[in-house]
Amino acid sequence: MTATPPDTDALLSVRGLGISLHGLPVVRRLSFDVRAREVLAVVGESGAGKSLTARALLGTAPRGARVTGSVRLRRAPGSYDELVGAPAPVLAALRGRRTALVPQDALSALSPVHPVGDQLAAAVRSVARVSRTEARARAVAALDRVGIADAARKARAYPHEYSGGMRQRAVIAMATINEPDLLIADEPTTALDPDLQEQVLRVLGEQREAVGAALVLVTHDLEAVRHHADRMLVMYAGRQAEQGPARRVLTRPAAPYTAGLLASLPPVETGGHGGRRRLPTIPGAPPAFDRLPPGCAFAPRCPLADERCRREEPGPRAIGDGHEVSCHRWEDVPHPATELFLERSV
C-alpha cells in the first residue's frame, strides 16, 4: 500500500525529501503536507534529522549538504514555487517575507550590538518600502503583541538586557512581523523553565493565528504536541516512522517507536505506588547515520521486530484518517500501545 497522495490544499508540500551531508544520506524519502493555519509537530529523538529537515524547508541547509526531492510552497491556488534547486537570491527573498524561522537559541539569533527595536524595524524595511518612523512603530507594536510590557522602552534595549523568555518573545515578534505564510519553529523553548515554555508556545500560537500562518514545530516535547499541534510527524534515523492527526497518533500509535516515546512520558496524574514506578524506556540508542542496519532502522530496539523487519525496510502506508505508518508489524501493536515497553519499567 502506498502513502497518501499529495494534498491539493497544502500550503507546503514535501515529497521524497532527501538530505545528504558530505555524501552521507541523513534524511531519506520524507513526504508530508502542511495546510494553511495548520500546526505540524515534527518529533523524535536527538539526531533524527528534525532540525536538518527544518533548514531544508527554509533553503538554509548547511554547507556540504545536498538536498533532493521536492519542497513546494503555494503562491496561489494551483500555483507553487519549487524551493529545492531554487537560486539563492530567490530563497533569500522568500525568507522573512513568506517564510520565517523562530530559532532554538534566541540570544544568538539577535545581534548583540543593536537595540531589539532597531532589528525588528530592519526586518520590516527589508521587505516593505516604509519610512524609518513607520518601521519603528511596527517594531514597537510587534513587541507589544507578544506581551513585552512597556514595549516602546524595551525596543531601545539590547538583547542582553532581556530575560530568556523576553528574548524568545522578541524573535517570535521578528518572525511574524511581516506576516509570513509559513513559520518554522526549531525547538523554540529549549533552556526555558516549564512555565516559560508554555508561555512562549502560547504566544507563538497566538501570533501564528494573528498572521494566518502555518507552523512547523520541531520539538521533542510530546506534551507540547498534545496541547498545540494539529498533526504530527514522527522521525527516526532520518526517516518517517509515523504521521497523522496528533490526537490519533498520541492515543493510537501504530509505530512501535512512537509507542516507546509515549511510554516514557510521566503520567499526568500519579498517586500511590504509581507515582514511584520507574518509567519505561526504549532500549539502546539510535544508530549512527553511517552505520544504519539493513531493513528497518528501529529493528534492533523494537520488541516486535522479526526477520522481515531486519531484512526489508518498510515504506509508508496509509492506514486511514490521514494516518500513515512505516512498519511491517503495525497491526500487531497493542492498545494501549505503551504496553510494548511496560515490562522494562520493573
CSV table of C-alpha atoms in Angstrom, one decimal, residues 1-5 15-16 28-32 233 239-243 313-319 323-328 330:
chain,number,residue,atom,x,y,z
A,1,MET,CA,0.0,0.0,0.0
A,2,THR,CA,1.3,3.4,-0.9
A,3,ALA,CA,1.3,6.6,1.2
A,4,THR,CA,-1.4,9.2,1.0
A,5,PRO,CA,-1.2,11.3,-2.3
A,15,ARG,CA,7.7,14.9,-1.5
A,16,GLY,CA,10.7,12.5,-1.4
A,28,ARG,CA,15.6,9.8,3.3
A,29,ARG,CA,12.4,9.9,1.3
A,30,LEU,CA,10.4,12.2,3.6
A,31,SER,CA,6.9,13.3,2.5
A,32,PHE,CA,4.3,15.4,4.2
A,233,LEU,CA,5.3,13.6,12.0
A,239,ARG,CA,13.0,8.5,8.1
A,240,GLN,CA,9.3,8.8,8.7
A,241,ALA,CA,8.2,6.4,11.4
A,242,GLU,CA,4.6,7.7,11.5
A,243,GLN,CA,2.5,10.7,10.8
A,313,GLU,CA,13.0,-1.5,5.0
A,314,PRO,CA,9.3,-0.6,5.5
A,315,GLY,CA,7.8,2.1,3.3
A,316,PRO,CA,5.0,4.4,4.5
A,317,ARG,CA,1.4,3.0,4.2
A,318,ALA,CA,-1.9,4.7,4.7
A,319,ILE,CA,-4.0,3.2,7.5
A,323,HIS,CA,-2.7,8.3,9.3
A,324,GLU,CA,0.5,6.8,7.9
A,325,VAL,CA,3.0,4.4,9.4
A,326,SER,CA,6.3,2.9,8.2
A,327,CYS,CA,6.2,-0.5,9.9
A,328,HIS,CA,5.7,-4.1,8.9
A,330,TRP,CA,1.9,-2.1,12.8
